[in-house]
PDB file of C-alpha atoms in Angstrom:
ATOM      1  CA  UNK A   1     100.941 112.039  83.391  1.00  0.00           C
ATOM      2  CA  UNK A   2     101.743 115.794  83.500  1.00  0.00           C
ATOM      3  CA  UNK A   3      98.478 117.036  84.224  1.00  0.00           C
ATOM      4  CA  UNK A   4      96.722 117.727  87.710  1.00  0.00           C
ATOM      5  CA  UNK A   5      93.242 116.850  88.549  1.00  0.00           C
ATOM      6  CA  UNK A   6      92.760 114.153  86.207  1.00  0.00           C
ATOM      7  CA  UNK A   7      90.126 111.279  86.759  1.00  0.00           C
ATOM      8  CA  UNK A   8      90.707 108.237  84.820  1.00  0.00           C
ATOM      9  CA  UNK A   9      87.748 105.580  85.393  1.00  0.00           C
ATOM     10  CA  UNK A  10      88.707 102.175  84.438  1.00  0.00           C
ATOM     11  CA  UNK A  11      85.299 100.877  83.422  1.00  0.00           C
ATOM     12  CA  UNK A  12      86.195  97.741  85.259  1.00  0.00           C
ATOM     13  CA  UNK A  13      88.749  96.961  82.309  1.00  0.00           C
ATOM     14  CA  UNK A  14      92.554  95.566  83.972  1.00  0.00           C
ATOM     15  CA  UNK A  15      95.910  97.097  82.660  1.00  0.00           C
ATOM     16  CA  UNK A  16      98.019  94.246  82.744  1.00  0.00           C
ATOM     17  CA  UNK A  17     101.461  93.174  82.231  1.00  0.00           C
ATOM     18  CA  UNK A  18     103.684  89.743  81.873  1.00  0.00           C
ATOM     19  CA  UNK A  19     105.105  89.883  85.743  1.00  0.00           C
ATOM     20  CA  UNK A  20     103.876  87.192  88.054  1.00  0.00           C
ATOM     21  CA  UNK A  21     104.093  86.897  92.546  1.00  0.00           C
ATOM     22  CA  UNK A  22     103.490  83.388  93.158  1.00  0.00           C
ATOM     23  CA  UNK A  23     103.299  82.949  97.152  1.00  0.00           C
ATOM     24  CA  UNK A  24     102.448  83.550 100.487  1.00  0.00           C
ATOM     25  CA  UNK A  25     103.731  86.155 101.163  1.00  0.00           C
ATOM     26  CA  UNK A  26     104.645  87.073  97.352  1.00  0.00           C
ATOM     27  CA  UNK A  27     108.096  86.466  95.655  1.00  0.00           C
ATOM     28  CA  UNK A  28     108.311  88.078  92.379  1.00  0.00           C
ATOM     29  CA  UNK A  29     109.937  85.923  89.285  1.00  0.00           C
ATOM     30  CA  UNK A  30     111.144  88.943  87.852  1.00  0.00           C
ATOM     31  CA  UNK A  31     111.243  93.016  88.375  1.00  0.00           C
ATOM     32  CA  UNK A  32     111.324  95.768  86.013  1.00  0.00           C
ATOM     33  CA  UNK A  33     110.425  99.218  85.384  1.00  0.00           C
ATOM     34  CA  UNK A  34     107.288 101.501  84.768  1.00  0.00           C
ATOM     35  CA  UNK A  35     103.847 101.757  86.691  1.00  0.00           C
ATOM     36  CA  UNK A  36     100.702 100.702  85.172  1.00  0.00           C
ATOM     37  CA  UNK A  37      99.572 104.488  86.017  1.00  0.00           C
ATOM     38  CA  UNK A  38     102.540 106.930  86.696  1.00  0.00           C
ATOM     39  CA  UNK A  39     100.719 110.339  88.382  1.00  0.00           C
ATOM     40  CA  UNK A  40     103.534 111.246  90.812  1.00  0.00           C
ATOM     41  CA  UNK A  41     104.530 113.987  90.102  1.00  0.00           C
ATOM     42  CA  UNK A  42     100.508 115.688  89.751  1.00  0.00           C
ATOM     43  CA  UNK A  43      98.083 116.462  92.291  1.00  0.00           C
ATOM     44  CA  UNK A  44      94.558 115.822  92.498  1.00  0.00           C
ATOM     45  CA  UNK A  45      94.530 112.373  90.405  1.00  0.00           C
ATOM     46  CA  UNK A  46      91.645 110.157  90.276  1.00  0.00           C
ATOM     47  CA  UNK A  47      91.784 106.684  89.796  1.00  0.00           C
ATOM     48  CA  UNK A  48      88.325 104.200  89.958  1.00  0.00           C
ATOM     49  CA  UNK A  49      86.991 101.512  89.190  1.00  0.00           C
ATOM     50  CA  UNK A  50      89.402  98.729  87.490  1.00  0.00           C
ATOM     51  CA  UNK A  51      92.587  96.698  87.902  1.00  0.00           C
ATOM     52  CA  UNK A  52      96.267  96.530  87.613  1.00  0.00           C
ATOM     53  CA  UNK A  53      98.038  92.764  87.081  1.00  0.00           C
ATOM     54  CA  UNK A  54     101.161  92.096  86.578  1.00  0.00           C
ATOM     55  CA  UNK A  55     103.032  95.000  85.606  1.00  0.00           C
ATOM     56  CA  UNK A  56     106.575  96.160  87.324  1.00  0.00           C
ATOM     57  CA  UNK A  57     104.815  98.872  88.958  1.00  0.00           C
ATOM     58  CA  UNK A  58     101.613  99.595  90.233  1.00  0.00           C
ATOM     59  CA  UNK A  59     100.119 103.013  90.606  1.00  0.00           C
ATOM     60  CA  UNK A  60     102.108 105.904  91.693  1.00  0.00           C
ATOM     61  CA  UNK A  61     100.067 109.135  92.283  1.00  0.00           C
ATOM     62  CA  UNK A  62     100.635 112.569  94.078  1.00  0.00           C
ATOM     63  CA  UNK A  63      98.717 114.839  96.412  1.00  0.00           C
ATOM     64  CA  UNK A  64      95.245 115.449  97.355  1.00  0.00           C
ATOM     65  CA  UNK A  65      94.460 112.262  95.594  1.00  0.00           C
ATOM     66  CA  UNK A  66      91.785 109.415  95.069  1.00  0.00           C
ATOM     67  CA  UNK A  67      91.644 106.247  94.848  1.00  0.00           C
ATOM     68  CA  UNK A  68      88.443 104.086  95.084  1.00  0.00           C
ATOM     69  CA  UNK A  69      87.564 100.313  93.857  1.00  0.00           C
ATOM     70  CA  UNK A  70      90.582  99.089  92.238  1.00  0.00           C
ATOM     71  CA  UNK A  71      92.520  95.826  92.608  1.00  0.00           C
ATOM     72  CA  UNK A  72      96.105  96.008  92.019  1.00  0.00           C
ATOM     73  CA  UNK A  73      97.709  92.162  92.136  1.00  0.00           C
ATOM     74  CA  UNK A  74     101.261  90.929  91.173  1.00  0.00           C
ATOM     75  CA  UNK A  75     103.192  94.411  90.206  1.00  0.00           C
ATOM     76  CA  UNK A  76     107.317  93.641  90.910  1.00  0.00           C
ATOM     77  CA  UNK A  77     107.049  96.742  93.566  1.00  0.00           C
ATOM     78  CA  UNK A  78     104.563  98.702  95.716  1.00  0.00           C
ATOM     79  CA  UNK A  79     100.994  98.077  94.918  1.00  0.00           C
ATOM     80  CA  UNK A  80      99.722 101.786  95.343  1.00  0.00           C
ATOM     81  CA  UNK A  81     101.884 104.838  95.983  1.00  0.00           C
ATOM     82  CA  UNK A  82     100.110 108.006  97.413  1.00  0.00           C
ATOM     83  CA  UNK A  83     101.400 111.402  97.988  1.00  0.00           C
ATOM     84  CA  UNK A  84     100.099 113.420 101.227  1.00  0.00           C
ATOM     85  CA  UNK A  85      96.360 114.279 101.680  1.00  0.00           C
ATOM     86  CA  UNK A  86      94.780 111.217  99.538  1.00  0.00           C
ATOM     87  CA  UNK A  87      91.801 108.986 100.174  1.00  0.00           C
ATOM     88  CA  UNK A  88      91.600 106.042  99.521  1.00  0.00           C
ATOM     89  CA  UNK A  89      88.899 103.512  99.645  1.00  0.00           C
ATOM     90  CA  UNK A  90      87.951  99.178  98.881  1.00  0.00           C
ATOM     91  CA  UNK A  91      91.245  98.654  97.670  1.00  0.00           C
ATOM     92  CA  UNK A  92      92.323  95.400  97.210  1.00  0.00           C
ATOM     93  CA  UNK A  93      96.657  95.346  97.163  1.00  0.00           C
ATOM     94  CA  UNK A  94      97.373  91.314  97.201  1.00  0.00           C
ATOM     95  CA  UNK A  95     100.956  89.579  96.180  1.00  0.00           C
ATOM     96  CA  UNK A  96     102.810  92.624  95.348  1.00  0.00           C
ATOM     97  CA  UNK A  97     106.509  92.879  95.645  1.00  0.00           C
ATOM     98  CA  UNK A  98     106.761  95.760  98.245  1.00  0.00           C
ATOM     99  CA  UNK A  99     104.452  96.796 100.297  1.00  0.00           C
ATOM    100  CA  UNK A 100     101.267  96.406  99.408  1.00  0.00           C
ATOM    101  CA  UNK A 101     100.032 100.505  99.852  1.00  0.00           C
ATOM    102  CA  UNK A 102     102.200 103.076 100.754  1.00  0.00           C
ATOM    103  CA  UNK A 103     100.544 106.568 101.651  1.00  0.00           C
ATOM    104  CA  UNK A 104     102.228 109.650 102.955  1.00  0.00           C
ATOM    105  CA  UNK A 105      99.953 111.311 104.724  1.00  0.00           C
ATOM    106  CA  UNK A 106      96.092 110.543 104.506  1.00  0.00           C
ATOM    107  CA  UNK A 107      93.215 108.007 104.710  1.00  0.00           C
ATOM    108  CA  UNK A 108      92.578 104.320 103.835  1.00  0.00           C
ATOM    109  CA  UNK A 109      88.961 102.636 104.220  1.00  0.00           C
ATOM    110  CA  UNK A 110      87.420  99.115 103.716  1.00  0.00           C
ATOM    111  CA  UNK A 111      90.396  97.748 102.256  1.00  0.00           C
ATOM    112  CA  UNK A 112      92.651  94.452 102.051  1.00  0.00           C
ATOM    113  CA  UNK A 113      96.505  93.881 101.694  1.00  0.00           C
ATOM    114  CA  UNK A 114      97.273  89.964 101.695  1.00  0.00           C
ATOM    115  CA  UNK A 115     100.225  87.990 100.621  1.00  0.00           C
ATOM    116  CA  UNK A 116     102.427  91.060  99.855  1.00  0.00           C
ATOM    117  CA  UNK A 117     106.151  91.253 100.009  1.00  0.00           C
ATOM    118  CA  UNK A 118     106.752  94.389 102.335  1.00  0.00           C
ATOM    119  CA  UNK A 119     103.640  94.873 104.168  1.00  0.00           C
ATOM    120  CA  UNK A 120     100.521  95.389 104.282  1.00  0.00           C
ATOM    121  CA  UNK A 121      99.725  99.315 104.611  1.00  0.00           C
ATOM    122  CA  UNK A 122     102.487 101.724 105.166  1.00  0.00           C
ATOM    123  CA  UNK A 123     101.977 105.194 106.416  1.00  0.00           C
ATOM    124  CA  UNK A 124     103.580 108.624 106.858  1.00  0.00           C
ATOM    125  CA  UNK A 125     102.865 110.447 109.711  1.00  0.00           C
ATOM    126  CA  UNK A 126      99.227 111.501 110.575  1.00  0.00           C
ATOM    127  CA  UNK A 127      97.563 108.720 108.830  1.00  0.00           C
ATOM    128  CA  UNK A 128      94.176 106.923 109.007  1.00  0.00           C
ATOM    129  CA  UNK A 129      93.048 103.267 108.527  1.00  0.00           C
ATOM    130  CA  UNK A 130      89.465 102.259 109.034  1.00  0.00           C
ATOM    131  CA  UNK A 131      87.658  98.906 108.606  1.00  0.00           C
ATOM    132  CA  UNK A 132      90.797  97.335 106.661  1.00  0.00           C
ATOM    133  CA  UNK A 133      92.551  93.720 107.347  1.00  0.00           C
ATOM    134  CA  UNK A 134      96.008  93.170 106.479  1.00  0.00           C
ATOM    135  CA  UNK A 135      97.316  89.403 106.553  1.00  0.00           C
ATOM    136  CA  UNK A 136     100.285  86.982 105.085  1.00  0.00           C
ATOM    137  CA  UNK A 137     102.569  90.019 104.563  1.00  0.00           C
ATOM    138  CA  UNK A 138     105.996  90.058 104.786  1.00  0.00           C
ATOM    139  CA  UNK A 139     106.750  92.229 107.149  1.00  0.00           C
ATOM    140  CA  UNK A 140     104.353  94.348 109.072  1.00  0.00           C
ATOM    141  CA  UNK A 141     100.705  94.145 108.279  1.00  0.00           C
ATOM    142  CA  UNK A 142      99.850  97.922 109.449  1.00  0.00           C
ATOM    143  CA  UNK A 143     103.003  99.966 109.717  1.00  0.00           C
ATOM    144  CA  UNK A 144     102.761 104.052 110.607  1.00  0.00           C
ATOM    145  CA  UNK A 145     104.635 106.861 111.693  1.00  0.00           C
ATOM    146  CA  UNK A 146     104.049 109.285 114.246  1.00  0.00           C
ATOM    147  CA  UNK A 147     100.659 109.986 114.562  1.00  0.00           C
ATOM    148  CA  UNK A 148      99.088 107.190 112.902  1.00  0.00           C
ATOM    149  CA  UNK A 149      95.008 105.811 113.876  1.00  0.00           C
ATOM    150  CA  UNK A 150      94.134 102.378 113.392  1.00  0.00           C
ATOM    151  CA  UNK A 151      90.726 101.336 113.655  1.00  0.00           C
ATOM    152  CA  UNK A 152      88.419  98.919 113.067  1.00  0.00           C
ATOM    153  CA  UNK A 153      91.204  96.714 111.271  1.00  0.00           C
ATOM    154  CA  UNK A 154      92.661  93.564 111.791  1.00  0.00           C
ATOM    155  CA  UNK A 155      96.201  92.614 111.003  1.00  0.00           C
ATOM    156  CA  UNK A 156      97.059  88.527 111.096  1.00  0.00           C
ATOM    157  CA  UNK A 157      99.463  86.019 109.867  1.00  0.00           C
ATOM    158  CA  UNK A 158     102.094  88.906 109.129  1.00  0.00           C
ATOM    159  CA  UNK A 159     105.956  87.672 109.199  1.00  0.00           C
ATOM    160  CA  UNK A 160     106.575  90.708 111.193  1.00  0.00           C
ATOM    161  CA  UNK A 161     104.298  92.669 113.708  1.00  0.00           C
ATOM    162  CA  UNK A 162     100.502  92.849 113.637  1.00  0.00           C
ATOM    163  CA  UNK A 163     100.694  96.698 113.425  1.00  0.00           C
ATOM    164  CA  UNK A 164     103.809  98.849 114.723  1.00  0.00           C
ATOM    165  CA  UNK A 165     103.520 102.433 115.153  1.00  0.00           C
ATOM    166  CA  UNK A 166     105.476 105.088 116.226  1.00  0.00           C
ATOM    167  CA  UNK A 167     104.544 108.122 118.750  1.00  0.00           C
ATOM    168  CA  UNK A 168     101.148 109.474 119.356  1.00  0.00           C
ATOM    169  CA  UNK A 169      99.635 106.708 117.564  1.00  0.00           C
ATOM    170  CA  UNK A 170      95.886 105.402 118.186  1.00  0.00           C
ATOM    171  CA  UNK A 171      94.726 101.822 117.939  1.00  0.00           C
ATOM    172  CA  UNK A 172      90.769 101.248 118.698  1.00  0.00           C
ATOM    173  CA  UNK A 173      88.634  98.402 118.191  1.00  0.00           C
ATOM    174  CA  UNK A 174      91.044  96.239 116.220  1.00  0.00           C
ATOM    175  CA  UNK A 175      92.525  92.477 116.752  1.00  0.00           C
ATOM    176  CA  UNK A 176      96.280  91.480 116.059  1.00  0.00           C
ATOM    177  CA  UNK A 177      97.137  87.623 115.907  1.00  0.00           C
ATOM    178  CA  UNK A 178      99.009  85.064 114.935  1.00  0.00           C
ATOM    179  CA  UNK A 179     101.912  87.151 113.607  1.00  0.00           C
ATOM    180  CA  UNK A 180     105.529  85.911 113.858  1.00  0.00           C
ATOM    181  CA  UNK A 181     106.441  89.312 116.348  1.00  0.00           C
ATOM    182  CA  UNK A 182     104.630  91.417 118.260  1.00  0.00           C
ATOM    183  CA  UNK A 183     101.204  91.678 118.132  1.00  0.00           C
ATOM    184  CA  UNK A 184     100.931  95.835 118.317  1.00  0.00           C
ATOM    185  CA  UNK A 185     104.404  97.865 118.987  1.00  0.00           C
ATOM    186  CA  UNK A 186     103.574 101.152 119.932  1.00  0.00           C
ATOM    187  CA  UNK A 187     105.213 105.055 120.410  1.00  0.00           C
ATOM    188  CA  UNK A 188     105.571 106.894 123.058  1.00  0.00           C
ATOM    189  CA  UNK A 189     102.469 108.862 124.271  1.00  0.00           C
ATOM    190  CA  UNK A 190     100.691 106.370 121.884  1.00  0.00           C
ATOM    191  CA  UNK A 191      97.103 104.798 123.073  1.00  0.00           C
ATOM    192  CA  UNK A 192      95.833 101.147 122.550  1.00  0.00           C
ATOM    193  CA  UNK A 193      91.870 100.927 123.332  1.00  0.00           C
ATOM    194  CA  UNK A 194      89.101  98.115 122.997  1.00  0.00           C
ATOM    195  CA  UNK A 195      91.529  96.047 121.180  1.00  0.00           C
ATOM    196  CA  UNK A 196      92.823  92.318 121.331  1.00  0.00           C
ATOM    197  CA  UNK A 197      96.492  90.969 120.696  1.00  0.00           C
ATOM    198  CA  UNK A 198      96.474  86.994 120.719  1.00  0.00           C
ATOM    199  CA  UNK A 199      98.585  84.174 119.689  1.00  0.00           C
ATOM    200  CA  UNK A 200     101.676  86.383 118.394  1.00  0.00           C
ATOM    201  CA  UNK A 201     105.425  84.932 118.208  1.00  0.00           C
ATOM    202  CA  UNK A 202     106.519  88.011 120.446  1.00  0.00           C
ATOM    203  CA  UNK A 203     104.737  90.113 122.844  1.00  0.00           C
ATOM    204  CA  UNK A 204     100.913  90.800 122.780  1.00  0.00           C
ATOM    205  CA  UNK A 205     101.700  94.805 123.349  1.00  0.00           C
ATOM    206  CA  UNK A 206     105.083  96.248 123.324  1.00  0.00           C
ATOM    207  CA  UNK A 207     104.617 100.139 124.703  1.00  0.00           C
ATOM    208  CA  UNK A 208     106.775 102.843 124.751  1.00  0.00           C
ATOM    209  CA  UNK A 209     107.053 105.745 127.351  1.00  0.00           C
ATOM    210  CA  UNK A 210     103.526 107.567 128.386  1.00  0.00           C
ATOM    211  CA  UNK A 211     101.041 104.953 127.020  1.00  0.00           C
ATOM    212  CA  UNK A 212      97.669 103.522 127.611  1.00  0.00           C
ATOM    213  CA  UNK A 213      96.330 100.227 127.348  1.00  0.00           C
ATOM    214  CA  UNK A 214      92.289 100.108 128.282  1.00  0.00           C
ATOM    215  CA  UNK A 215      89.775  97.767 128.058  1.00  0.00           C
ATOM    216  CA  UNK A 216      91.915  95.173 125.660  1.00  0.00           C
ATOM    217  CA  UNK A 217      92.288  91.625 125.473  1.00  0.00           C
ATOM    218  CA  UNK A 218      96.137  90.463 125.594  1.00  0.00           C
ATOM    219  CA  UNK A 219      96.390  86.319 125.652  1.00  0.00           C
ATOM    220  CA  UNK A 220      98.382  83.273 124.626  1.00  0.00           C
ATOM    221  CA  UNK A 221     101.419  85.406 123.379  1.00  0.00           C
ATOM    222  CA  UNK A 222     105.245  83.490 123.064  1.00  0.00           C
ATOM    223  CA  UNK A 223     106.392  86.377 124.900  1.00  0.00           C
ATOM    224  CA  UNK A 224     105.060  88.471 127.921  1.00  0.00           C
ATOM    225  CA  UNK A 225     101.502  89.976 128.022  1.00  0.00           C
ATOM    226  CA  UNK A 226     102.001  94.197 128.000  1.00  0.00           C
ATOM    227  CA  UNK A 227     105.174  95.592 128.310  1.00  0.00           C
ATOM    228  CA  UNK A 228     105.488  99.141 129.373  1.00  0.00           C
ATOM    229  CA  UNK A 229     107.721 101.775 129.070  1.00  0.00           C
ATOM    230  CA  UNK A 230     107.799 104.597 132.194  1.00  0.00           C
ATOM    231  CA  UNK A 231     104.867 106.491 132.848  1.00  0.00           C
ATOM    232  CA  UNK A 232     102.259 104.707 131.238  1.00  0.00           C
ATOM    233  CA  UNK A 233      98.910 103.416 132.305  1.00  0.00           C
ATOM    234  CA  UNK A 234      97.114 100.202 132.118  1.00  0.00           C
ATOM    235  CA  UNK A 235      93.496 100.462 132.811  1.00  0.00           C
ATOM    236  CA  UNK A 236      90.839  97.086 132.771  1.00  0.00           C
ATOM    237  CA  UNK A 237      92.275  94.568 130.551  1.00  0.00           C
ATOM    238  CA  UNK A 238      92.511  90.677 130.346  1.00  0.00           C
ATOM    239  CA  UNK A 239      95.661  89.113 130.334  1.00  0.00           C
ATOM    240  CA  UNK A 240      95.592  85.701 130.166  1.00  0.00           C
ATOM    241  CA  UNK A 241      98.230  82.542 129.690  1.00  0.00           C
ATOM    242  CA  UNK A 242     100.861  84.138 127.779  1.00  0.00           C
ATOM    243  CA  UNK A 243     104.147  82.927 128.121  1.00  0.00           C
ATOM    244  CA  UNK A 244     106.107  85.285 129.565  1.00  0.00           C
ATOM    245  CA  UNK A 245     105.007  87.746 132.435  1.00  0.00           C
ATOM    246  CA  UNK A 246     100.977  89.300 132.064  1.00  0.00           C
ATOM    247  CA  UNK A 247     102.619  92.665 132.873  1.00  0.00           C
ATOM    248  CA  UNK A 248     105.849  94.409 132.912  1.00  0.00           C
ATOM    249  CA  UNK A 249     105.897  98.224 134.053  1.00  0.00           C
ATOM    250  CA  UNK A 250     108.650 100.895 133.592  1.00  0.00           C
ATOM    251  CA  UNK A 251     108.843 103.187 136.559  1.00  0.00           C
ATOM    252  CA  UNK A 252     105.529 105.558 137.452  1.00  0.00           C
ATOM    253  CA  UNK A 253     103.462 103.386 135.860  1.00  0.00           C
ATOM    254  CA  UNK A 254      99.943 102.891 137.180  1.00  0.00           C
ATOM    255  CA  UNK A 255      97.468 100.080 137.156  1.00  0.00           C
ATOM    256  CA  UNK A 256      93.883  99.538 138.064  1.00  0.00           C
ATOM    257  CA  UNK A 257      90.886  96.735 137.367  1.00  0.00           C
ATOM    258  CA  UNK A 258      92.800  94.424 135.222  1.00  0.00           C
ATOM    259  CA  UNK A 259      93.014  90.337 135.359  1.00  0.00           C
ATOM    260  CA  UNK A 260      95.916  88.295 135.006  1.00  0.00           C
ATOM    261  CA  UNK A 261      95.693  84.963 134.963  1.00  0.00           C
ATOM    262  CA  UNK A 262      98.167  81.374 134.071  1.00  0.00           C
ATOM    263  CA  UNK A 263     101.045  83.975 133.059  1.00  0.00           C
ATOM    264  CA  UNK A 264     104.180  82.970 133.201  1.00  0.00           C
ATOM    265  CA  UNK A 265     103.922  79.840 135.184  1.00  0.00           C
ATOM    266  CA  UNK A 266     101.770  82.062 137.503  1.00  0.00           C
ATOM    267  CA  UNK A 267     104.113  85.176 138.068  1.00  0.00           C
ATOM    268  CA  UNK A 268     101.913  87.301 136.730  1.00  0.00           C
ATOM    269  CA  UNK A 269     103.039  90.596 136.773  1.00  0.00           C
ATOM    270  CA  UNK A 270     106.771  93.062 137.751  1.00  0.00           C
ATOM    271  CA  UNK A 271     108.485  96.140 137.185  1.00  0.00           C
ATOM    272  CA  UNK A 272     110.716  96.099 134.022  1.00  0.00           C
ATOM    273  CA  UNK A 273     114.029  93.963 135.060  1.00  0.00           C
ATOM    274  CA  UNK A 274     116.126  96.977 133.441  1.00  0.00           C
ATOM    275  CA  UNK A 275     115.337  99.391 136.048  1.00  0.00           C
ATOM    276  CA  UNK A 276     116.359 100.077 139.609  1.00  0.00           C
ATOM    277  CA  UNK A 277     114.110  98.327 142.262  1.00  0.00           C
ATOM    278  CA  UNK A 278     113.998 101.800 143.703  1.00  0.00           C
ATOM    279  CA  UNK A 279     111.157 102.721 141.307  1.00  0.00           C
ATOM    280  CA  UNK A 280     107.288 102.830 141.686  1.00  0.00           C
ATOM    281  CA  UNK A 281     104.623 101.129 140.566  1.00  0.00           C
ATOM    282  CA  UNK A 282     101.239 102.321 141.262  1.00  0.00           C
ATOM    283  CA  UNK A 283      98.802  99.816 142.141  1.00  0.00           C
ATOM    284  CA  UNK A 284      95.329 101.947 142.040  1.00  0.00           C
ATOM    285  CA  UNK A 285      93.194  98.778 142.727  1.00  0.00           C
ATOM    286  CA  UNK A 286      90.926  96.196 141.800  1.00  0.00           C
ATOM    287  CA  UNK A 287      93.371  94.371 139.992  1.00  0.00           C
ATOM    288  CA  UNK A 288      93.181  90.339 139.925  1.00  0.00           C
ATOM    289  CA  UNK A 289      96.839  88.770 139.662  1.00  0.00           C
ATOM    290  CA  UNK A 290      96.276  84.823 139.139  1.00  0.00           C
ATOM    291  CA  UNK A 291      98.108  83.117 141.907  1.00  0.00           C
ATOM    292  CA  UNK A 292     100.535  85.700 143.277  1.00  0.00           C
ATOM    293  CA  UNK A 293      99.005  87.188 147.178  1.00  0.00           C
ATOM    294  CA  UNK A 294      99.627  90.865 145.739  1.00  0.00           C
ATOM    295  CA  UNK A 295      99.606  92.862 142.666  1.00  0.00           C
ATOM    296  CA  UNK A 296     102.882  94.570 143.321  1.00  0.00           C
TER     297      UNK A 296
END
C-alpha cells in the first residue's frame, strides 16, 4: 500500500495463507516472505474487522494508525506491526512466530497474545496496555521500553518474565504468575501499584534504582520476594513464603506497613548482599517481619 489514510474493513472475511504454528508457545514449520497487509510505509491506516491465518507475515502498518477486531493466528513472524501513535483495540495475536504485537509508540486495549514465539506485546517507549492478558509466550508476555503503563492486564505462563520494563514505567492493578523468570522486572524511577506477582521461577519483583512498590501482593516466588535497587520505597505490601528473602533493599531505601511472613526459612528481610554494611535502611514503621525480633 502506497496510500495514507486508508481503511480497509474486512467484513469478517480471513486472508489466509499455507503456513502453520503448531505449539505452545508456537514453532513455525516453515517461514517466508510478504504480510497479509503491508501498510508500513503509510500513515493513518485502518484495519477492522477480519482475520489473518497463516501467511509469512502478518500486518505491518505505519503511524497514527488503527487497528480494531481482528485475529491474526499462525503468520511465520510478528503478528501485528505498528508504527508510533496507533491504537489498537480486541486484538487477538495467538501462535505467531515473533512476537505476537509489536507497537512503537501508542495504545493497546482488551486484547490477547497466547502461544506466540517472541512475546506477547512489545512496546517502544511511552506505550499503553489496558485490560489485555498475555500467556504461553516465548519470551516475555508484556515487554516495554522506557516509559511504558501496564494496567489492568495479566501476563502468565510466559517462558520469560511476566512483564519487564524499562525506566519510568507504571504497572497498576495487574497480576504476573507462573512464568519461568521474574514475575515484573522493572526501570529505574519505575512504579509497581495494586498489583500481585505469584508463583514465578525467579523473583516476584525485580526493581531498579528509585522505585515504588505499594499496596501489592508478592508470594510463593523460586526466588526472593522484592528486590530493590538504592533509593526506592516499599510501602504496605504482602510478602509471603517465597523462597528466597521477602525483601532485599539497596542503600536509602525506605519501608513502612508491610508483612512478611515464612520467607526464606524465616529470614525475612536485608540490605542487598552487594553493598557495604555501612548503608541505610529506613525502617518508617509498622512493618510485620515473620519470625525475625526486628525489621532491620
Amino acid at each position: 500500500m502506497d496510500v495514507n489514510d486508508v481503511s480497509i474493513d474486512l467484513g469478517g472475511f480471513v486472508i489466509s495463507g499455507p503456513f502453520s504454528c503448531p505449539g505452545n508457545p508456537a514453532s513455525c514449520v516453515a517461514a517466508g516472505l510478504g504480510y497479509a497487509i503491508d501498510a508500513n510505509t503509510v500513515a493513518g491506516t485502518s484495519v477492522a474487522n477480519g482475520s489473518v491465518r497463516g501467511t509469512a507475515r502478518g500486518i505491518s502498518i505505519g503511524d497514527h494508525c488503527a487497528v480494531h477486531d481482528v485475529r491474526v493466528v499462525e503468520t511465520t513472524n510478528q503478528g501485528i506491526f505498528a508504527g508510533t501513535g496507533c491504537s489498537l483495540s480486541r486484538i487477538v495475536a495467538a501462535r505467531n512466530g515473533s512476537d505476537g504485537i509489536q507497537v512503537g509508540q501508542g495504545s493497546i486495549t482488551d486484547s490477547a497474545a497466547h502461544d506466540n514465539e517472541g512475546a506477547g506485546f512489545r512496546f517502544g517507549s511511552n506505550g499503553t496496555i489496558t485490560g489485555s492478558s498475555a500467556r504461553r509466550n516465548g519470551t516475555s508476555g508484556i515487554s516495554g521500553n522506557a516509559g511504558t503503563s501496564v494496567s489492568d492486564c495479566v501476563a502468565s505462563d510466559n517462558l520469560g518474565s511476566g512483564v519487564s520494563l524499562n525506566a519510568g514505567s507504571v504497572v497498576t492493578s495487574s497480576a504476573s504468575y507462573s512464568n519461568t523468570g521474574t514475575g515484573i522486572t522493572l526501570g529505574a524511577g519505575g512504579v509497581i501499584t495494586d498489583s500481585s506477582s505469584y508463583n514465578n521461577g525467579g523473583a516476584g519483583i525485580s526493581a531498579a534504582v528509585s522505585t515504588s512498590v505499594s499496596n501489592s501482593s508478592v508470594s510463593f516466588n523460586s526466588d526472593r520476594g522484592i528486590v530493590l535497587g538504592a533509593g526506592s520505597q516499599v510501602i504496605g505490601n504482602s510478602i509471603r513464603g517465597n523462597t528466597g528473602l521477602g525483601l532485599q533493599f539497596g542503600d536509602g531505601s525506605g519501608y513502612r506497613e508491610n508483612v512478611l511472613t515464612g520467607n526464606n526459612g524465616g529470614l525475612e528481610a536485608q540490605v542487598a548482599a552487594s553493598v557495604p554494611a555501612t548503608d541505610t535502611i529506613f525502617n518508617l514503621g509498622s512493618n510485620v517481619c515473620g519470625t525475625d525480633t526486628i525489621c532491620p
